[in-house]
Each structure stands twice: as C-alpha cells, then as structure tokens.
Short mmCIF file of N, CA and C in Angstrom, two decimals:
data_model
loop_
_atom_site.label_atom_id
_atom_site.label_comp_id
_atom_site.label_asym_id
_atom_site.label_seq_id
_atom_site.Cartn_x
_atom_site.Cartn_y
_atom_site.Cartn_z
N MET A 191 19.41 20.90 13.73
CA MET A 191 18.51 19.77 13.89
C MET A 191 17.26 19.95 13.02
N ILE A 192 16.56 21.04 13.18
CA ILE A 192 15.36 21.33 12.40
C ILE A 192 15.65 22.55 11.53
N ILE A 193 15.37 22.43 10.24
CA ILE A 193 15.56 23.53 9.32
C ILE A 193 14.23 23.81 8.64
N ILE A 194 13.84 25.07 8.65
CA ILE A 194 12.60 25.49 8.05
C ILE A 194 12.88 26.03 6.65
N ASP A 195 12.09 25.58 5.68
CA ASP A 195 12.21 26.06 4.30
C ASP A 195 11.08 27.06 4.07
N TYR A 196 11.42 28.32 4.03
CA TYR A 196 10.41 29.36 3.88
C TYR A 196 9.85 29.43 2.46
N LYS A 197 10.47 28.74 1.52
CA LYS A 197 9.95 28.67 0.15
C LYS A 197 8.91 27.56 0.03
N ASP A 198 8.89 26.64 0.98
CA ASP A 198 7.93 25.54 1.01
C ASP A 198 6.54 26.12 1.24
N ARG A 199 5.58 25.63 0.49
CA ARG A 199 4.21 26.15 0.60
C ARG A 199 3.47 25.61 1.83
N ARG A 200 3.98 24.54 2.40
CA ARG A 200 3.32 23.95 3.57
C ARG A 200 3.50 24.84 4.80
N PRO A 201 2.54 24.78 5.72
CA PRO A 201 2.69 25.54 6.96
C PRO A 201 3.94 25.10 7.72
N ILE A 202 4.50 26.01 8.49
CA ILE A 202 5.73 25.74 9.23
C ILE A 202 5.54 24.58 10.20
N TYR A 203 4.39 24.52 10.88
CA TYR A 203 4.20 23.44 11.84
C TYR A 203 4.24 22.07 11.16
N GLU A 204 3.77 21.98 9.90
CA GLU A 204 3.83 20.71 9.18
C GLU A 204 5.28 20.35 8.84
N GLN A 205 6.08 21.35 8.52
CA GLN A 205 7.50 21.09 8.26
C GLN A 205 8.20 20.59 9.52
N VAL A 206 7.87 21.20 10.66
CA VAL A 206 8.47 20.79 11.94
C VAL A 206 8.07 19.34 12.24
N ILE A 207 6.80 19.02 12.03
CA ILE A 207 6.32 17.65 12.26
C ILE A 207 7.10 16.67 11.38
N GLU A 208 7.20 16.98 10.09
CA GLU A 208 7.89 16.09 9.17
C GLU A 208 9.35 15.89 9.55
N ARG A 209 10.03 16.97 9.93
CA ARG A 209 11.44 16.86 10.30
C ARG A 209 11.62 15.98 11.54
N PHE A 210 10.77 16.18 12.54
CA PHE A 210 10.87 15.34 13.74
C PHE A 210 10.54 13.89 13.43
N GLN A 211 9.52 13.65 12.60
CA GLN A 211 9.18 12.28 12.22
C GLN A 211 10.38 11.60 11.57
N ASP A 212 11.03 12.30 10.64
CA ASP A 212 12.20 11.74 9.97
C ASP A 212 13.32 11.43 10.97
N LEU A 213 13.59 12.37 11.86
CA LEU A 213 14.66 12.17 12.85
C LEU A 213 14.35 10.99 13.76
N ILE A 214 13.09 10.82 14.11
CA ILE A 214 12.70 9.73 14.99
C ILE A 214 12.78 8.40 14.26
N VAL A 215 12.20 8.32 13.06
CA VAL A 215 12.18 7.07 12.30
C VAL A 215 13.59 6.64 11.92
N LYS A 216 14.46 7.59 11.59
CA LYS A 216 15.83 7.26 11.21
C LYS A 216 16.71 6.92 12.42
N GLY A 217 16.18 7.12 13.62
CA GLY A 217 16.93 6.77 14.82
C GLY A 217 17.88 7.84 15.30
N VAL A 218 17.82 9.02 14.69
CA VAL A 218 18.68 10.13 15.13
C VAL A 218 18.27 10.55 16.54
N LEU A 219 16.95 10.62 16.76
CA LEU A 219 16.43 10.89 18.10
C LEU A 219 16.05 9.55 18.72
N LYS A 220 16.72 9.20 19.77
CA LYS A 220 16.53 7.90 20.42
C LYS A 220 15.28 7.89 21.29
N PRO A 221 14.67 6.71 21.46
CA PRO A 221 13.50 6.60 22.34
C PRO A 221 13.82 7.14 23.74
N ASP A 222 12.87 7.86 24.30
CA ASP A 222 12.94 8.46 25.63
C ASP A 222 13.90 9.65 25.72
N SER A 223 14.48 10.07 24.59
CA SER A 223 15.30 11.28 24.64
C SER A 223 14.39 12.50 24.65
N GLN A 224 14.83 13.53 25.34
CA GLN A 224 14.01 14.72 25.50
C GLN A 224 14.14 15.65 24.31
N LEU A 225 13.00 16.18 23.87
CA LEU A 225 12.98 17.17 22.81
C LEU A 225 13.26 18.55 23.39
N PRO A 226 13.70 19.47 22.56
CA PRO A 226 13.89 20.85 23.06
C PRO A 226 12.55 21.40 23.56
N SER A 227 12.61 22.29 24.52
CA SER A 227 11.37 22.89 25.01
C SER A 227 10.74 23.72 23.89
N VAL A 228 9.45 23.92 24.01
CA VAL A 228 8.73 24.71 23.01
C VAL A 228 9.37 26.08 22.86
N ARG A 229 9.63 26.72 23.98
CA ARG A 229 10.18 28.07 23.96
C ARG A 229 11.58 28.10 23.33
N SER A 230 12.45 27.17 23.71
CA SER A 230 13.81 27.20 23.19
C SER A 230 13.85 26.89 21.70
N LEU A 231 13.04 25.93 21.24
CA LEU A 231 13.02 25.62 19.81
C LEU A 231 12.43 26.78 19.01
N ALA A 232 11.40 27.41 19.56
CA ALA A 232 10.81 28.57 18.88
C ALA A 232 11.83 29.70 18.74
N MET A 233 12.60 29.92 19.79
CA MET A 233 13.64 30.96 19.73
C MET A 233 14.72 30.58 18.72
N GLU A 234 15.13 29.32 18.74
CA GLU A 234 16.18 28.84 17.83
C GLU A 234 15.76 29.00 16.37
N LEU A 235 14.48 28.72 16.08
CA LEU A 235 13.98 28.79 14.71
C LEU A 235 13.39 30.17 14.37
N SER A 236 13.33 31.04 15.36
CA SER A 236 12.74 32.38 15.19
C SER A 236 11.30 32.31 14.69
N ILE A 237 10.52 31.45 15.35
CA ILE A 237 9.11 31.35 15.01
C ILE A 237 8.28 31.39 16.29
N ASN A 238 6.99 31.55 16.13
CA ASN A 238 6.07 31.66 17.24
C ASN A 238 6.02 30.35 18.05
N PRO A 239 6.09 30.42 19.38
CA PRO A 239 6.00 29.21 20.20
C PRO A 239 4.71 28.41 19.96
N ASN A 240 3.63 29.09 19.59
CA ASN A 240 2.38 28.38 19.31
C ASN A 240 2.53 27.42 18.13
N THR A 241 3.39 27.76 17.19
CA THR A 241 3.65 26.91 16.04
C THR A 241 4.32 25.62 16.49
N ILE A 242 5.31 25.74 17.38
CA ILE A 242 5.99 24.55 17.91
C ILE A 242 5.03 23.73 18.76
N GLN A 243 4.24 24.40 19.57
CA GLN A 243 3.28 23.69 20.41
C GLN A 243 2.30 22.89 19.56
N ARG A 244 1.86 23.49 18.46
CA ARG A 244 0.93 22.79 17.56
C ARG A 244 1.60 21.55 16.96
N ALA A 245 2.86 21.68 16.56
CA ALA A 245 3.60 20.54 16.01
C ALA A 245 3.77 19.45 17.06
N TYR A 246 4.15 19.83 18.28
CA TYR A 246 4.33 18.85 19.35
C TYR A 246 3.02 18.14 19.67
N THR A 247 1.93 18.89 19.67
CA THR A 247 0.62 18.30 19.96
C THR A 247 0.27 17.25 18.90
N GLU A 248 0.54 17.58 17.65
CA GLU A 248 0.24 16.64 16.56
C GLU A 248 1.17 15.43 16.62
N LEU A 249 2.44 15.64 16.91
CA LEU A 249 3.37 14.52 17.05
C LEU A 249 2.95 13.59 18.18
N GLU A 250 2.44 14.16 19.25
CA GLU A 250 1.96 13.35 20.37
C GLU A 250 0.70 12.58 19.97
N ARG A 251 -0.19 13.24 19.25
CA ARG A 251 -1.41 12.58 18.80
C ARG A 251 -1.09 11.39 17.89
N GLN A 252 -0.05 11.54 17.07
CA GLN A 252 0.36 10.48 16.15
C GLN A 252 1.18 9.39 16.83
N GLY A 253 1.59 9.62 18.07
CA GLY A 253 2.35 8.61 18.81
C GLY A 253 3.85 8.70 18.70
N TYR A 254 4.37 9.76 18.11
CA TYR A 254 5.82 9.91 17.97
C TYR A 254 6.48 10.40 19.25
N ILE A 255 5.75 11.17 20.04
CA ILE A 255 6.30 11.69 21.29
C ILE A 255 5.27 11.56 22.40
N TYR A 256 5.74 11.74 23.63
CA TYR A 256 4.84 11.80 24.79
C TYR A 256 5.31 12.93 25.68
N SER A 257 4.39 13.46 26.45
CA SER A 257 4.71 14.57 27.35
C SER A 257 4.64 14.13 28.79
N VAL A 258 5.53 14.69 29.59
CA VAL A 258 5.51 14.48 31.04
C VAL A 258 5.31 15.86 31.65
N LYS A 259 4.23 16.02 32.38
CA LYS A 259 3.89 17.32 32.94
C LYS A 259 5.05 17.86 33.77
N GLY A 260 5.45 19.07 33.46
CA GLY A 260 6.53 19.73 34.19
C GLY A 260 7.93 19.31 33.77
N ARG A 261 8.04 18.33 32.88
CA ARG A 261 9.35 17.84 32.47
C ARG A 261 9.65 18.06 31.00
N GLY A 262 8.59 18.03 30.16
CA GLY A 262 8.79 18.25 28.73
C GLY A 262 8.27 17.13 27.86
N SER A 263 8.74 17.11 26.62
CA SER A 263 8.32 16.11 25.64
C SER A 263 9.48 15.17 25.33
N PHE A 264 9.13 13.90 25.12
CA PHE A 264 10.12 12.86 24.92
C PHE A 264 9.75 11.99 23.72
N VAL A 265 10.75 11.38 23.09
CA VAL A 265 10.53 10.50 21.94
C VAL A 265 9.93 9.19 22.43
N SER A 266 8.86 8.75 21.76
CA SER A 266 8.22 7.49 22.14
C SER A 266 8.16 6.52 20.97
N PHE A 267 9.20 6.53 20.16
CA PHE A 267 9.23 5.70 18.95
C PHE A 267 9.01 4.23 19.27
N ASN A 268 8.23 3.59 18.41
CA ASN A 268 8.05 2.14 18.52
C ASN A 268 8.02 1.52 17.13
N GLU A 269 8.05 0.20 17.07
CA GLU A 269 8.11 -0.52 15.80
C GLU A 269 6.90 -0.24 14.91
N GLU A 270 5.74 -0.01 15.49
CA GLU A 270 4.54 0.25 14.71
C GLU A 270 4.70 1.51 13.86
N LEU A 271 5.34 2.53 14.43
CA LEU A 271 5.58 3.76 13.68
C LEU A 271 6.51 3.52 12.50
N LEU A 272 7.55 2.72 12.72
CA LEU A 272 8.47 2.39 11.64
C LEU A 272 7.74 1.61 10.55
N ASP A 273 6.92 0.63 10.94
CA ASP A 273 6.15 -0.15 9.97
C ASP A 273 5.22 0.75 9.17
N LEU A 274 4.57 1.68 9.84
CA LEU A 274 3.66 2.61 9.17
C LEU A 274 4.41 3.48 8.17
N LYS A 275 5.57 3.99 8.56
CA LYS A 275 6.37 4.84 7.68
C LYS A 275 6.87 4.03 6.48
N GLN A 276 7.29 2.78 6.71
CA GLN A 276 7.75 1.93 5.61
C GLN A 276 6.62 1.66 4.62
N LYS A 277 5.43 1.42 5.14
CA LYS A 277 4.27 1.18 4.28
C LYS A 277 3.98 2.41 3.42
N GLU A 278 4.07 3.58 4.03
CA GLU A 278 3.84 4.84 3.32
C GLU A 278 4.86 5.01 2.19
N VAL A 279 6.12 4.71 2.47
CA VAL A 279 7.18 4.85 1.46
C VAL A 279 6.97 3.83 0.33
N LYS A 280 6.59 2.61 0.68
CA LYS A 280 6.34 1.58 -0.34
C LYS A 280 5.21 2.00 -1.27
N GLU A 281 4.16 2.59 -0.71
CA GLU A 281 3.04 3.05 -1.53
C GLU A 281 3.50 4.15 -2.49
N LYS A 282 4.34 5.06 -2.00
CA LYS A 282 4.86 6.12 -2.86
C LYS A 282 5.73 5.54 -3.97
N LEU A 283 6.55 4.55 -3.62
CA LEU A 283 7.40 3.90 -4.63
C LEU A 283 6.55 3.23 -5.70
N GLN A 284 5.48 2.57 -5.28
CA GLN A 284 4.60 1.91 -6.26
C GLN A 284 4.00 2.92 -7.23
N LYS A 285 3.60 4.08 -6.71
CA LYS A 285 3.04 5.12 -7.58
C LYS A 285 4.10 5.63 -8.56
N ILE A 286 5.32 5.81 -8.08
CA ILE A 286 6.40 6.27 -8.95
C ILE A 286 6.71 5.23 -10.02
N ILE A 287 6.71 3.97 -9.65
CA ILE A 287 6.98 2.90 -10.62
C ILE A 287 5.88 2.86 -11.68
N GLU A 288 4.63 3.02 -11.25
CA GLU A 288 3.52 3.07 -12.21
C GLU A 288 3.70 4.25 -13.16
N LEU A 289 4.13 5.38 -12.64
CA LEU A 289 4.38 6.55 -13.48
C LEU A 289 5.52 6.27 -14.47
N ALA A 290 6.58 5.63 -13.98
CA ALA A 290 7.72 5.29 -14.85
C ALA A 290 7.26 4.35 -15.97
N LYS A 291 6.42 3.38 -15.63
CA LYS A 291 5.90 2.45 -16.65
C LYS A 291 5.04 3.20 -17.67
N SER A 292 4.25 4.17 -17.19
CA SER A 292 3.35 4.89 -18.09
C SER A 292 4.10 5.77 -19.09
N VAL A 293 5.32 6.18 -18.75
CA VAL A 293 6.13 6.97 -19.68
C VAL A 293 7.23 6.11 -20.32
N GLN A 294 7.04 4.80 -20.21
CA GLN A 294 7.87 3.80 -20.89
C GLN A 294 9.34 3.82 -20.49
N ILE A 295 9.61 4.02 -19.22
CA ILE A 295 10.98 3.86 -18.72
C ILE A 295 11.16 2.37 -18.48
N PRO A 296 12.17 1.76 -19.11
CA PRO A 296 12.37 0.32 -18.95
C PRO A 296 12.67 -0.07 -17.49
N GLU A 297 12.23 -1.26 -17.13
CA GLU A 297 12.42 -1.76 -15.76
C GLU A 297 13.89 -1.75 -15.37
N ILE A 298 14.76 -2.10 -16.30
CA ILE A 298 16.19 -2.16 -16.00
C ILE A 298 16.72 -0.78 -15.60
N GLN A 299 16.21 0.28 -16.24
CA GLN A 299 16.64 1.64 -15.89
C GLN A 299 16.15 2.01 -14.49
N VAL A 300 14.94 1.62 -14.17
CA VAL A 300 14.40 1.89 -12.83
C VAL A 300 15.26 1.17 -11.79
N GLN A 301 15.61 -0.07 -12.06
CA GLN A 301 16.46 -0.84 -11.14
C GLN A 301 17.83 -0.18 -10.98
N GLU A 302 18.39 0.33 -12.07
CA GLU A 302 19.69 1.00 -12.01
C GLU A 302 19.61 2.27 -11.16
N ILE A 303 18.53 3.01 -11.32
CA ILE A 303 18.34 4.24 -10.54
C ILE A 303 18.25 3.91 -9.06
N VAL A 304 17.50 2.87 -8.74
CA VAL A 304 17.36 2.46 -7.34
C VAL A 304 18.71 2.03 -6.78
N LYS A 305 19.44 1.23 -7.55
CA LYS A 305 20.76 0.74 -7.11
C LYS A 305 21.72 1.91 -6.88
N GLU A 306 21.74 2.86 -7.82
CA GLU A 306 22.61 4.03 -7.67
C GLU A 306 22.24 4.85 -6.44
N SER A 307 20.95 5.00 -6.21
CA SER A 307 20.48 5.76 -5.05
C SER A 307 20.93 5.12 -3.75
N TYR A 308 20.83 3.80 -3.67
CA TYR A 308 21.25 3.11 -2.46
C TYR A 308 22.77 3.20 -2.28
N GLN A 309 23.51 3.12 -3.36
CA GLN A 309 24.96 3.21 -3.27
C GLN A 309 25.40 4.60 -2.84
N ARG A 310 24.75 5.64 -3.35
CA ARG A 310 25.05 7.01 -2.94
C ARG A 310 24.77 7.19 -1.45
N GLU A 311 23.71 6.61 -0.96
CA GLU A 311 23.35 6.72 0.45
C GLU A 311 24.41 6.04 1.34
N GLU A 312 24.95 4.93 0.87
CA GLU A 312 25.96 4.20 1.64
C GLU A 312 27.25 5.02 1.77
N ILE A 313 27.56 5.84 0.78
CA ILE A 313 28.79 6.63 0.76
C ILE A 313 28.74 7.72 1.82
N LYS A 314 27.56 8.27 2.07
CA LYS A 314 27.42 9.39 3.01
C LYS A 314 27.85 9.06 4.39
#
C-alpha cells in the first residue's frame, strides 16, 4: 500500500502523506475506511511510529482523514479535496506547457504526448 523511497530527498513523513493523499484522491481508500494503526504501519514500513503519527496528524489537518478516539483514523475524503487536487495538477500542467513553449515544442507534439499518456493509463 505505502512504499517509501529512501533515495527521495524528502522526509519520510512527507512521502507517507503524499502516498495516502494519492490513494484517497484516486478512490483506492474509500470514505470512512479505517487506516492502519500507527504502530502497525510503522512496523510494516520499519520506521519510527512518531513518523507515522506526524503524517496522520498532517493528513487530518488537511482534511483527508479524521480520528475517532480509541478507534483509529478513517478516510474523510470529500469533493473539495478532489477539486483542490485537480486545481493543483492543472497549475502544474500549465507550467509544463509554458516550459514546452519556451523550448519550442510544437503544440501538436504536446497534444500527442498527452493523448499517448492517457491511452497508456487506460491499458493498465
């Protein structure tokens, strides 16, 4: 479910946050489904439980999860989070397109790359 890249320069807790955000936004983790306990996920990933706790705290602050005292953490995905993530991706795409224009990649090539990427995703 969660894979840590030790070559990544980002802190582990940020990687955990990003992985959970992706799983939630993509619908892999359904709303109200329970997340692994801090202790069990820390053992599974062989990392300090404080790292997982920090990630869970940040995910809760951002609205991706909620905690129930004595029961654990649960997915609290809503449409606003999806809209926010889509906006973030669109902004990144716009920056990439501006970069492509600045190095004179023709629009038709950019469109072909996008089309190929979507077709590859459909095959999976």
